[in-house]
Coordinates of N, CA and C in Angstrom, one line a residue:
M1 N -34.7 -51.0 -73.6 CA -34.7 -51.9 -72.8 C -35.1 -53.1 -72.9
E2 N -34.4 -54.1 -72.6 CA -34.6 -55.5 -72.8 C -36.3 -56.1 -72.7
T3 N -36.9 -56.9 -73.3 CA -38.1 -57.2 -72.8 C -38.5 -58.3 -72.9
T4 N -39.6 -58.8 -72.3 CA -39.9 -60.2 -72.2 C -41.0 -60.8 -73.6
D5 N -41.1 -61.5 -74.2 CA -41.8 -61.7 -74.8 C -43.3 -62.4 -74.4
M6 N -44.7 -61.7 -74.0 CA -45.5 -62.8 -73.2 C -46.3 -62.9 -74.2
S7 N -46.2 -63.5 -75.5 CA -47.2 -64.2 -76.4 C -47.9 -64.8 -76.0
G8 N -49.3 -64.8 -76.0 CA -50.2 -66.1 -76.0 C -50.1 -66.8 -77.2
S9 N -51.1 -67.8 -77.8 CA -51.6 -68.5 -78.7 C -52.4 -67.7 -79.4
N10 N -52.5 -66.1 -79.7 CA -53.5 -65.4 -80.8 C -52.9 -64.3 -81.0
S11 N -53.1 -63.1 -81.9 CA -52.8 -62.2 -81.8 C -53.6 -61.5 -80.5
E12 N -54.8 -61.8 -80.0 CA -55.7 -60.8 -79.0 C -54.3 -60.6 -77.7
N13 N -53.8 -61.8 -77.5 CA -52.8 -62.3 -76.9 C -51.2 -61.7 -76.5
L14 N -50.9 -60.7 -77.7 CA -50.0 -60.5 -77.7 C -49.4 -59.1 -76.7
K15 N -48.6 -58.9 -76.4 CA -48.0 -58.3 -75.2 C -46.6 -58.1 -74.6
T16 N -46.0 -57.3 -75.1 CA -44.6 -57.1 -74.5 C -44.3 -56.2 -73.0
T17 N -43.7 -56.5 -71.9 CA -43.6 -55.5 -71.1 C -42.1 -55.9 -70.5
P18 N -41.7 -54.9 -69.7 CA -40.5 -55.2 -69.6 C -40.0 -56.3 -68.5
E19 N -38.9 -56.8 -68.7 CA -38.4 -58.1 -67.6 C -38.8 -57.8 -66.2
S20 N -38.7 -56.5 -66.0 CA -39.3 -56.2 -64.2 C -40.6 -56.3 -64.2
D21 N -41.5 -56.7 -65.1 CA -42.8 -56.4 -64.5 C -43.1 -57.9 -63.9
V22 N -43.5 -58.2 -63.2 CA -43.7 -59.8 -62.6 C -45.3 -59.7 -62.5
I23 N -45.9 -58.8 -62.5 CA -47.3 -58.9 -62.7 C -47.9 -57.9 -63.4
V24 N -49.0 -58.4 -64.5 CA -49.4 -57.4 -65.2 C -51.1 -57.7 -65.3
T25 N -52.1 -57.0 -64.8 CA -53.2 -57.3 -65.1 C -54.0 -56.1 -66.0
E26 N -54.7 -56.5 -66.8 CA -55.2 -55.8 -67.8 C -57.0 -55.9 -68.1
G27 N -57.7 -54.8 -67.5 CA -59.2 -55.3 -67.8 C -59.5 -56.3 -66.6
V28 N -59.0 -56.9 -65.8 CA -59.8 -57.5 -64.7 C -61.0 -57.2 -64.0
T29 N -61.8 -58.2 -64.2 CA -62.9 -57.8 -63.8 C -63.5 -59.3 -63.4
K30 N -64.2 -59.2 -61.9 CA -64.8 -60.3 -61.6 C -66.2 -60.5 -61.1
V31 N -67.3 -61.0 -61.2 CA -68.9 -60.9 -61.2 C -69.0 -62.2 -60.1
Y32 N -69.5 -62.3 -59.4 CA -70.1 -63.6 -58.7 C -71.6 -63.2 -58.8
A33 N -72.6 -64.4 -58.5 CA -73.7 -64.3 -58.6 C -74.0 -64.7 -56.9
A34 N -75.0 -63.6 -56.1 CA -75.3 -63.6 -54.9 C -76.7 -63.5 -55.1
D35 N -77.3 -65.1 -54.6 CA -78.6 -64.7 -55.3 C -79.4 -64.8 -56.3
G36 N -78.6 -65.1 -57.1 CA -78.9 -64.9 -58.3 C -79.0 -63.6 -59.1
I37 N -78.3 -62.8 -58.2 CA -78.1 -61.0 -58.6 C -76.7 -61.2 -59.0
P38 N -75.8 -60.6 -60.1 CA -74.7 -60.5 -60.3 C -74.2 -59.2 -59.1
V39 N -72.7 -59.8 -58.7 CA -72.0 -58.7 -57.6 C -70.8 -58.2 -58.4
N40 N -70.1 -57.3 -58.7 CA -69.2 -56.8 -59.1 C -67.7 -56.9 -58.1
A41 N -67.3 -57.9 -58.3 CA -66.1 -57.7 -57.0 C -65.0 -56.9 -57.5
L42 N -64.6 -57.1 -58.8 CA -63.7 -56.2 -59.7 C -63.9 -55.6 -60.6
N43 N -63.7 -54.8 -60.9 CA -64.6 -53.7 -62.2 C -63.0 -53.1 -63.1
G44 N -62.4 -54.0 -63.8 CA -61.9 -53.8 -64.6 C -59.9 -53.1 -64.5
I45 N -59.5 -53.9 -63.7 CA -58.5 -53.3 -62.7 C -57.3 -53.4 -63.7
D46 N -56.8 -52.1 -64.1 CA -55.3 -52.4 -64.9 C -54.1 -52.2 -64.0
L47 N -52.9 -53.1 -63.7 CA -52.1 -52.6 -62.7 C -50.7 -53.5 -63.3
T48 N -49.8 -53.1 -62.7 CA -48.4 -53.4 -63.2 C -47.8 -53.3 -62.1
I49 N -47.1 -54.5 -61.4 CA -46.4 -55.3 -60.3 C -44.8 -55.1 -60.9
Q50 N -43.9 -54.6 -60.4 CA -42.7 -54.6 -61.1 C -41.8 -55.8 -60.1
S51 N -40.7 -56.2 -60.4 CA -40.0 -57.2 -59.1 C -39.3 -56.0 -58.3
G52 N -39.5 -56.8 -57.1 CA -38.9 -55.9 -55.7 C -39.7 -55.4 -55.3
E53 N -41.2 -55.0 -55.4 CA -41.8 -54.2 -54.8 C -42.0 -54.7 -53.7
F54 N -42.6 -53.8 -52.8 CA -43.0 -53.7 -51.3 C -44.5 -53.2 -51.3
T55 N -45.4 -53.7 -52.0 CA -46.8 -53.0 -52.1 C -47.5 -53.8 -51.1
A56 N -48.7 -52.5 -50.5 CA -49.6 -53.2 -49.5 C -51.1 -52.6 -50.5
L57 N -52.0 -53.6 -50.8 CA -53.1 -53.2 -51.2 C -54.1 -52.9 -49.9
V58 N -55.0 -51.9 -50.1 CA -56.3 -51.3 -48.9 C -57.1 -51.1 -49.2
G59 N -58.1 -50.8 -48.1 CA -59.6 -50.3 -48.9 C -60.8 -51.3 -48.0
P60 N -61.6 -50.8 -48.1 CA -62.4 -51.1 -46.8 C -63.2 -52.9 -47.2
S61 N -63.5 -53.2 -46.7 CA -63.9 -54.5 -46.5 C -64.9 -54.7 -47.9
G62 N -64.9 -55.5 -48.7 CA -65.7 -55.5 -49.8 C -65.4 -54.8 -50.7
S63 N -64.0 -54.3 -50.9 CA -63.6 -53.8 -51.9 C -63.0 -54.2 -52.6
G64 N -62.3 -55.6 -52.6 CA -62.0 -56.4 -53.6 C -60.7 -56.8 -53.0
K65 N -59.9 -56.4 -52.6 CA -58.1 -57.0 -52.3 C -58.3 -58.5 -52.3
T66 N -58.7 -59.1 -51.6 CA -58.6 -60.5 -51.3 C -58.9 -61.2 -52.6
T67 N -59.9 -60.8 -53.3 CA -60.8 -61.0 -54.7 C -59.2 -61.3 -55.5
F68 N -58.6 -59.5 -55.5 CA -57.6 -59.8 -56.4 C -56.5 -60.4 -56.0
L69 N -56.2 -60.4 -55.0 CA -54.9 -61.5 -54.9 C -54.8 -63.0 -55.3
N70 N -56.4 -63.1 -54.8 CA -56.8 -64.8 -55.5 C -56.8 -65.1 -57.0
I71 N -57.1 -63.8 -57.8 CA -56.9 -63.9 -58.9 C -55.6 -63.7 -59.5
I72 N -54.8 -63.0 -59.1 CA -53.0 -62.7 -59.4 C -52.7 -64.1 -59.1
S73 N -53.0 -64.9 -58.1 CA -52.1 -65.7 -58.0 C -52.6 -67.6 -58.5
G74 N -54.0 -67.0 -59.6 CA -54.5 -68.1 -60.0 C -55.8 -68.8 -59.2
L75 N -55.3 -68.7 -58.0 CA -56.4 -69.5 -57.0 C -57.9 -69.3 -57.5
D76 N -57.9 -68.0 -58.1 CA -59.7 -67.8 -58.7 C -59.3 -66.9 -60.5
S77 N -60.2 -67.4 -61.3 CA -60.3 -67.3 -62.3 C -60.9 -65.7 -62.5
P78 N -60.7 -64.6 -63.5 CA -61.5 -63.1 -63.8 C -62.4 -63.7 -64.6
T79 N -63.3 -62.9 -64.6 CA -64.8 -63.2 -65.2 C -64.2 -62.6 -66.7
D80 N -63.9 -61.5 -66.8 CA -63.0 -60.7 -68.0 C -61.4 -60.4 -67.9
G81 N -60.8 -60.4 -68.8 CA -59.5 -59.5 -68.5 C -58.4 -60.9 -68.8
K82 N -57.2 -60.3 -68.1 CA -56.2 -61.1 -68.5 C -55.2 -60.9 -67.5
V83 N -54.5 -61.8 -66.7 CA -53.1 -61.8 -66.2 C -52.0 -62.4 -66.4
W84 N -51.2 -61.5 -66.6 CA -49.9 -62.0 -66.6 C -49.1 -61.7 -65.3
L85 N -48.2 -63.0 -65.1 CA -47.5 -63.7 -63.7 C -46.1 -64.1 -64.3
A86 N -45.0 -63.6 -64.0 CA -43.9 -63.5 -64.7 C -44.0 -64.4 -66.1
G87 N -44.4 -63.7 -66.8 CA -44.4 -63.7 -68.2 C -45.3 -64.5 -68.7
K88 N -46.2 -65.0 -68.0 CA -47.1 -66.0 -68.4 C -48.8 -65.9 -68.4
I89 N -49.6 -66.3 -69.3 CA -51.0 -65.5 -69.1 C -51.3 -66.9 -68.4
L90 N -52.3 -66.5 -67.0 CA -52.7 -67.3 -66.2 C -53.8 -68.4 -67.0
S91 N -54.8 -67.8 -67.9 CA -55.7 -68.2 -68.3 C -55.4 -69.3 -69.2
E92 N -54.1 -69.5 -69.7 CA -53.7 -70.5 -70.8 C -53.3 -71.6 -70.1
M93 N -52.9 -71.6 -68.8 CA -52.9 -73.1 -68.3 C -53.8 -74.0 -67.9
D94 N -53.3 -74.9 -68.0 CA -54.2 -76.0 -67.6 C -53.9 -76.1 -65.9
G95 N -55.0 -77.3 -65.4 CA -54.9 -77.3 -63.8 C -53.7 -77.6 -63.4
N96 N -53.1 -79.0 -64.0 CA -51.6 -79.1 -63.2 C -50.6 -78.2 -64.2
E97 N -50.7 -77.5 -65.1 CA -49.6 -76.4 -65.7 C -49.6 -75.4 -64.5
L98 N -50.8 -74.8 -64.0 CA -51.0 -73.9 -63.0 C -50.5 -74.1 -61.9
S99 N -50.9 -75.4 -61.2 CA -50.6 -75.7 -60.3 C -49.0 -75.8 -60.0
D100 N -48.3 -75.9 -60.9 CA -47.1 -76.4 -61.0 C -46.5 -75.0 -61.1
F101 N -46.7 -74.0 -61.7 CA -46.0 -72.5 -61.7 C -46.8 -71.8 -60.7
R102 N -47.9 -72.7 -60.2 CA -47.8 -71.3 -59.1 C -47.0 -71.9 -57.8
R103 N -46.7 -73.3 -57.4 CA -45.7 -73.8 -56.6 C -44.2 -72.9 -57.1
D104 N -43.9 -72.8 -57.9 CA -42.6 -72.5 -58.1 C -42.4 -71.0 -58.3
N105 N -43.8 -70.1 -58.0 CA -43.2 -68.9 -58.7 C -43.7 -68.2 -57.2
I106 N -44.6 -68.5 -56.4 CA -45.6 -68.1 -55.4 C -45.4 -68.7 -54.2
G107 N -45.3 -67.4 -53.2 CA -45.2 -68.1 -51.9 C -46.6 -67.5 -51.1
F108 N -47.1 -68.4 -50.1 CA -48.5 -67.5 -49.8 C -48.2 -67.5 -48.3
I109 N -49.1 -66.2 -47.9 CA -48.6 -66.1 -46.0 C -50.1 -65.9 -45.8
F110 N -50.8 -66.6 -45.0 CA -52.4 -66.7 -45.1 C -52.4 -65.9 -43.6
Q111 N -53.4 -65.2 -43.3 CA -54.1 -64.8 -41.8 C -54.3 -66.3 -41.0
A112 N -54.8 -67.1 -41.1 CA -54.5 -68.0 -40.2 C -53.4 -69.2 -40.2
Y113 N -52.5 -68.8 -40.9 CA -51.1 -69.2 -40.7 C -51.2 -70.6 -41.6
N114 N -52.6 -71.4 -41.8 CA -52.2 -72.9 -42.3 C -50.8 -73.8 -42.2
L115 N -50.8 -74.0 -41.4 CA -49.6 -74.7 -40.9 C -50.2 -76.1 -41.2
I116 N -49.8 -77.3 -41.0 CA -50.2 -78.9 -40.9 C -50.0 -79.2 -39.4
P117 N -50.8 -79.1 -38.5 CA -50.3 -79.9 -37.4 C -49.5 -80.9 -36.8
V118 N -49.9 -81.1 -37.8 CA -49.0 -83.3 -37.3 C -47.8 -83.2 -37.6
L119 N -47.4 -81.9 -38.5 CA -46.0 -81.8 -38.7 C -45.3 -81.2 -38.3
T120 N -43.6 -81.2 -38.2 CA -42.7 -80.3 -37.3 C -42.6 -79.5 -38.2
V121 N -42.4 -78.0 -37.4 CA -41.8 -76.6 -38.4 C -40.9 -77.4 -39.7
E122 N -39.9 -78.6 -39.2 CA -39.3 -78.7 -40.4 C -40.0 -78.8 -41.7
E123 N -40.4 -80.1 -41.2 CA -41.9 -80.7 -42.2 C -42.5 -79.5 -42.8
N124 N -43.3 -78.7 -41.9 CA -43.8 -77.3 -42.7 C -43.5 -76.7 -43.3
V125 N -42.2 -76.5 -43.6 CA -41.7 -75.4 -44.3 C -40.8 -76.4 -45.2
E126 N -40.7 -77.3 -45.4 CA -40.1 -78.3 -46.6 C -40.9 -78.4 -46.9
Y127 N -42.5 -78.7 -47.1 CA -43.4 -79.2 -47.6 C -43.3 -79.1 -49.5
I128 N -43.3 -77.8 -49.7 CA -43.1 -76.9 -51.1 C -41.8 -77.6 -51.8
M129 N -41.2 -78.2 -51.0 CA -39.5 -78.0 -52.0 C -39.9 -79.3 -52.0
L130 N -40.6 -80.4 -50.9 CA -40.9 -82.1 -51.3 C -41.5 -82.4 -52.4
L131 N -42.9 -81.4 -52.6 CA -43.5 -81.6 -53.8 C -42.6 -81.5 -55.1
A132 N -41.8 -80.5 -54.9 CA -40.9 -80.0 -56.2 C -39.7 -80.8 -56.2
G133 N -39.5 -81.6 -55.7 CA -38.3 -82.8 -55.7 C -37.3 -82.7 -55.3
V134 N -37.2 -81.4 -54.7 CA -35.6 -81.1 -54.0 C -35.1 -82.2 -53.0
P135 N -33.6 -82.9 -53.2 CA -33.4 -83.5 -52.4 C -33.1 -83.4 -51.1
K136 N -33.2 -84.2 -50.4 CA -33.6 -84.4 -48.5 C -32.5 -83.2 -48.0
A137 N -31.3 -83.3 -48.7 CA -30.1 -82.9 -47.8 C -29.9 -81.6 -48.2
E138 N -30.6 -81.0 -49.2 CA -30.6 -79.8 -50.0 C -32.0 -78.9 -49.1
R139 N -33.1 -79.6 -49.1 CA -34.4 -79.4 -48.1 C -33.8 -79.0 -46.7
H140 N -33.1 -80.2 -46.0 CA -32.2 -79.7 -44.9 C -32.1 -78.5 -44.6
E141 N -31.1 -78.2 -45.4 CA -30.0 -77.1 -45.3 C -30.9 -76.2 -45.7
R142 N -31.5 -75.7 -46.2 CA -32.2 -74.4 -47.0 C -33.3 -74.3 -45.6
V143 N -33.8 -75.6 -45.2 CA -34.7 -74.7 -43.9 C -34.2 -74.5 -42.6
I144 N -33.2 -75.1 -42.2 CA -32.2 -74.4 -41.1 C -32.1 -73.3 -41.6
A145 N -31.3 -72.9 -42.6 CA -30.7 -71.0 -43.0 C -32.4 -70.5 -42.9
I146 N -33.2 -70.7 -43.4 CA -34.5 -70.0 -43.5 C -35.0 -69.4 -42.0
L147 N -34.8 -70.5 -41.6 CA -35.2 -70.5 -39.7 C -34.8 -69.9 -39.2
E148 N -33.4 -69.5 -39.4 CA -32.3 -68.5 -38.7 C -33.0 -67.3 -38.9
A149 N -32.8 -67.3 -40.5 CA -33.4 -66.0 -41.2 C -34.3 -65.4 -40.7
V150 N -35.6 -65.6 -40.1 CA -36.6 -65.4 -39.7 C -36.9 -65.4 -38.4
G151 N -35.2 -65.6 -37.5 CA -35.6 -66.0 -36.2 C -35.8 -66.9 -35.2
L152 N -36.3 -68.1 -36.2 CA -36.0 -69.7 -35.2 C -35.5 -70.5 -34.9
K153 N -34.1 -69.9 -35.1 CA -33.0 -70.8 -35.2 C -33.5 -72.0 -33.4
G154 N -33.5 -73.5 -33.9 CA -33.4 -74.2 -32.8 C -35.1 -74.4 -32.2
V155 N -36.2 -74.1 -33.5 CA -37.0 -74.8 -32.9 C -37.8 -75.6 -34.1
A156 N -36.7 -76.0 -34.9 CA -37.5 -77.5 -36.4 C -38.0 -78.7 -36.3
N157 N -37.8 -79.0 -34.5 CA -38.6 -80.1 -34.3 C -40.1 -79.8 -33.1
R158 N -40.4 -78.8 -33.6 CA -41.3 -78.4 -32.5 C -42.5 -78.4 -33.3
V159 N -43.9 -78.7 -33.0 CA -44.9 -78.8 -34.1 C -45.6 -77.5 -33.5
P160 N -46.5 -76.8 -34.8 CA -47.4 -75.8 -34.3 C -47.8 -75.3 -33.0
T161 N -48.4 -76.4 -32.2 CA -49.0 -76.0 -31.1 C -48.0 -75.6 -30.0
Q162 N -46.8 -75.9 -30.2 CA -45.5 -75.4 -29.2 C -45.5 -74.7 -29.4
L163 N -46.0 -73.4 -30.6 CA -45.4 -72.2 -30.7 C -46.3 -71.2 -30.7
S164 N -45.7 -70.0 -30.3 CA -46.6 -69.1 -30.1 C -47.4 -68.6 -31.5
G165 N -48.2 -67.4 -31.3 CA -48.5 -66.9 -32.6 C -48.0 -66.5 -33.8
G166 N -47.2 -65.6 -32.9 CA -45.9 -64.8 -33.8 C -45.1 -66.0 -34.3
Q167 N -44.4 -67.0 -33.7 CA -43.8 -67.9 -33.8 C -44.2 -68.9 -35.2
Q168 N -45.5 -69.1 -35.1 CA -46.5 -69.8 -36.0 C -46.7 -68.8 -37.2
Q169 N -46.7 -67.4 -37.3 CA -46.5 -66.8 -38.6 C -45.2 -66.7 -39.3
R170 N -44.0 -66.9 -38.5 CA -42.8 -66.8 -38.7 C -42.6 -68.0 -39.6
V171 N -42.8 -69.4 -39.2 CA -42.9 -70.0 -39.9 C -43.8 -70.4 -41.3
A172 N -44.9 -69.1 -41.1 CA -45.7 -69.3 -42.1 C -44.7 -69.0 -43.6
I173 N -44.0 -67.6 -42.8 CA -42.8 -66.8 -44.1 C -42.1 -67.5 -44.4
A174 N -41.1 -68.4 -43.2 CA -40.2 -69.3 -43.5 C -41.1 -70.1 -45.0
R175 N -41.8 -70.6 -44.6 CA -42.5 -71.7 -45.4 C -42.4 -71.2 -47.1
A176 N -42.9 -69.8 -47.4 CA -43.3 -68.9 -48.2 C -42.6 -68.6 -48.8
M177 N -41.1 -68.6 -48.1 CA -39.9 -67.8 -49.1 C -39.1 -68.9 -49.3
V178 N -38.9 -70.5 -48.9 CA -38.0 -71.1 -48.4 C -37.4 -71.6 -49.7
S179 N -38.4 -71.7 -50.7 CA -38.5 -72.0 -52.3 C -38.1 -71.0 -53.1
E180 N -38.0 -69.7 -52.2 CA -36.9 -68.7 -53.5 C -38.1 -68.2 -54.5
P181 N -39.5 -67.8 -54.4 CA -40.2 -67.8 -55.5 C -40.1 -66.0 -55.4
A182 N -40.4 -65.9 -56.9 CA -40.3 -64.4 -57.3 C -41.4 -63.4 -56.5
I183 N -42.6 -64.2 -56.4 CA -43.9 -63.4 -55.6 C -44.2 -64.1 -54.2
I184 N -44.1 -63.0 -53.3 CA -45.1 -63.5 -51.8 C -46.2 -62.6 -52.1
L185 N -47.0 -63.5 -52.0 CA -48.3 -62.9 -51.2 C -48.8 -63.0 -50.0
A186 N -49.4 -61.8 -49.4 CA -49.7 -62.0 -48.1 C -51.4 -61.5 -48.1
D187 N -52.0 -62.4 -47.2 CA -53.6 -61.5 -46.8 C -53.5 -61.3 -45.5
E188 N -53.7 -60.2 -45.2 CA -53.6 -59.9 -43.5 C -52.7 -60.6 -42.6
P189 N -51.4 -60.3 -42.6 CA -50.7 -61.5 -42.2 C -50.6 -60.8 -40.7
T190 N -50.9 -59.9 -40.3 CA -50.9 -59.0 -39.0 C -51.8 -59.4 -38.1
A191 N -52.7 -59.7 -39.1 CA -54.4 -59.9 -38.2 C -54.3 -60.2 -37.0
N192 N -53.9 -61.5 -36.7 CA -53.8 -62.2 -35.7 C -52.6 -62.0 -34.3
L193 N -52.3 -61.1 -35.0 CA -50.7 -60.3 -34.1 C -51.2 -59.3 -32.8
D194 N -50.2 -59.4 -32.2 CA -49.9 -58.3 -31.0 C -49.1 -56.9 -31.8
S195 N -49.5 -55.7 -31.8 CA -48.4 -54.8 -32.3 C -47.1 -54.8 -32.0
K196 N -46.7 -55.3 -31.4 CA -45.1 -55.8 -31.4 C -44.9 -56.7 -32.1
T197 N -45.2 -58.0 -32.2 CA -45.3 -59.0 -33.0 C -45.1 -59.0 -34.1
G198 N -46.5 -57.7 -34.4 CA -46.5 -57.6 -36.1 C -45.6 -56.7 -36.5
A199 N -44.9 -55.4 -35.8 CA -44.3 -54.7 -36.4 C -42.7 -55.9 -36.8
D200 N -42.4 -56.5 -35.5 CA -41.4 -57.1 -35.5 C -41.1 -58.3 -37.1
L201 N -42.5 -58.6 -37.5 CA -42.5 -59.3 -38.7 C -42.7 -58.8 -39.9
L202 N -42.9 -57.4 -40.0 CA -42.9 -56.6 -41.3 C -41.8 -56.0 -40.9
E203 N -41.0 -55.3 -40.0 CA -39.5 -55.2 -40.2 C -38.6 -56.5 -41.0
M204 N -39.2 -57.9 -40.2 CA -37.9 -58.7 -40.7 C -38.2 -59.2 -42.3
M205 N -39.5 -59.1 -42.9 CA -39.9 -59.1 -44.3 C -39.6 -57.8 -45.3
R206 N -39.3 -56.9 -44.6 CA -38.7 -55.5 -45.4 C -37.0 -56.0 -45.3
R207 N -36.5 -56.3 -44.1 CA -35.0 -56.8 -44.4 C -34.7 -58.1 -45.7
L208 N -35.9 -59.2 -45.6 CA -35.8 -59.9 -46.7 C -36.2 -59.4 -48.2
N209 N -37.0 -58.8 -48.2 CA -37.4 -58.1 -49.4 C -35.6 -57.4 -50.0
A210 N -35.3 -56.5 -49.2 CA -33.9 -55.8 -49.6 C -32.8 -56.9 -50.0
K211 N -32.8 -57.5 -49.2 CA -31.7 -58.8 -49.2 C -32.3 -59.7 -50.9
T212 N -33.3 -60.3 -50.7 CA -33.3 -61.1 -51.9 C -33.9 -60.5 -53.2
G213 N -34.9 -59.5 -52.7 CA -35.4 -58.9 -54.1 C -36.9 -59.4 -54.5
M214 N -37.2 -60.2 -53.6 CA -38.4 -61.0 -54.0 C -39.8 -59.6 -53.4
T215 N -40.7 -59.8 -54.5 CA -42.0 -59.1 -54.4 C -43.1 -59.4 -53.5
F216 N -43.2 -58.7 -52.8 CA -44.3 -58.9 -51.9 C -45.4 -57.9 -51.8
I217 N -46.5 -58.4 -51.7 CA -48.0 -57.9 -52.2 C -48.6 -58.7 -50.8
F218 N -49.5 -57.2 -50.3 CA -50.1 -57.3 -49.1 C -51.1 -56.9 -49.0
S219 N -52.3 -57.6 -48.6 CA -54.0 -57.6 -48.6 C -53.8 -57.1 -46.8
T220 N -54.2 -55.9 -46.7 CA -54.0 -55.1 -45.0 C -55.1 -54.5 -45.0
H221 N -55.7 -54.6 -43.4 CA -56.3 -53.1 -42.9 C -55.2 -52.9 -42.0
D222 N -54.2 -52.7 -41.7 CA -53.4 -52.6 -40.3 C -52.8 -51.8 -41.0
P223 N -52.9 -50.2 -40.3 CA -52.3 -48.8 -40.4 C -50.5 -49.4 -40.6
M224 N -50.0 -50.2 -39.6 CA -48.8 -50.2 -39.6 C -48.0 -51.1 -41.1
V225 N -48.4 -51.9 -41.4 CA -48.5 -52.2 -42.2 C -48.4 -51.1 -43.8
M226 N -49.8 -50.5 -44.0 CA -49.5 -49.5 -44.8 C -48.7 -48.4 -44.6
E227 N -48.1 -47.9 -43.4 CA -47.3 -47.2 -43.4 C -45.6 -47.3 -43.9
G228 N -45.4 -49.1 -43.7 CA -44.2 -49.5 -43.8 C -44.5 -50.1 -45.3
A229 N -45.3 -50.0 -46.2 CA -45.2 -50.0 -47.4 C -44.4 -49.2 -48.6
R230 N -44.0 -49.7 -49.7 CA -43.1 -48.4 -50.6 C -44.3 -48.4 -51.6
R231 N -45.4 -48.5 -51.6 CA -46.2 -48.7 -52.6 C -47.3 -49.0 -51.9
L232 N -48.4 -47.7 -52.5 CA -49.8 -48.2 -51.6 C -50.7 -48.3 -52.7
I233 N -51.6 -49.3 -52.8 CA -53.0 -49.2 -53.5 C -54.2 -49.2 -53.2
T234 N -54.9 -48.4 -52.9 CA -56.4 -48.4 -52.6 C -57.6 -48.5 -53.6
L235 N -58.2 -49.7 -53.0 CA -58.9 -50.3 -54.1 C -60.6 -49.5 -53.3
R236 N -61.3 -49.7 -54.2 CA -62.7 -49.0 -53.2 C -63.7 -49.4 -55.0
D237 N -65.1 -50.5 -54.3 CA -65.8 -50.7 -55.2 C -65.0 -51.5 -56.3
G238 N -64.1 -52.1 -56.2 CA -63.6 -53.0 -56.9 C -62.8 -52.7 -57.9
Q239 N -62.2 -51.2 -57.8 CA -61.6 -50.0 -58.7 C -60.5 -49.7 -58.0
V240 N -59.5 -49.5 -58.9 CA -58.3 -48.7 -58.1 C -58.6 -47.4 -57.8
D241 N -59.0 -46.9 -56.9 CA -59.1 -45.5 -56.4 C -57.8 -44.8 -56.0
T242 N -57.0 -45.2 -55.5 CA -55.5 -44.2 -55.3 C -54.4 -45.5 -55.7
D243 N -53.0 -45.1 -56.2 CA -52.0 -45.7 -56.3 C -50.7 -44.8 -56.3
E244 N -50.4 -44.9 -54.7 CA -49.3 -44.5 -54.5 C -47.7 -44.7 -54.2
T245 N -46.7 -44.3 -55.0 CA -45.1 -44.5 -54.7 C -44.4 -44.2 -53.9
R246 N -44.0 -44.3 -52.8 CA -43.5 -43.3 -51.8 C -41.6 -43.7 -52.4

């Protein structure tokens, strides 16, 4: 099998994995200090996520789901262990390099939508492309196409307060996907939605996953999302408890 050299700056970082492995974690540990007492949020997680997976991270509150998402995205750093993302070791990048790499490779879908209220739908969706220097005409064309794909044709000039919760989450999904990142990370994406809207959005993301090959990773408590995932990873006490592929 053709491989990608995931070498770092010294022999300890040498690692070669298949090109299909978009996320690899090795011994990832995270320790927080709570009132001076160390708390282990993650305890040596080894995982490989392949390109095109539709995976749900599940487990009770405090099991480490959100911490794990933050670490594999580079929003947080592990206390110990390594993370390879699209062939790069995150800990070896400086702040600007990591920000640019994250911008170009990861789309985020947040539970609270995180839309900018004073911007229109089009301006919210195009924002990452604007930062990346994509020309205006291309930005507009891609925004209109992705809004139609997520069922929001005709709302480009509205602001978030003129949309329902389900529509705002669709905007968040469009924003995450419009720059065509390799990975979409979603933290409880259906938590604030009614069951029908949540089901519609999950089905839409499944279709987009099948069509584009983007890798989707969800942190969720929602049984519907768990049922729809093709791989279910259960975390408990900061460790992988079960890992089931369907």
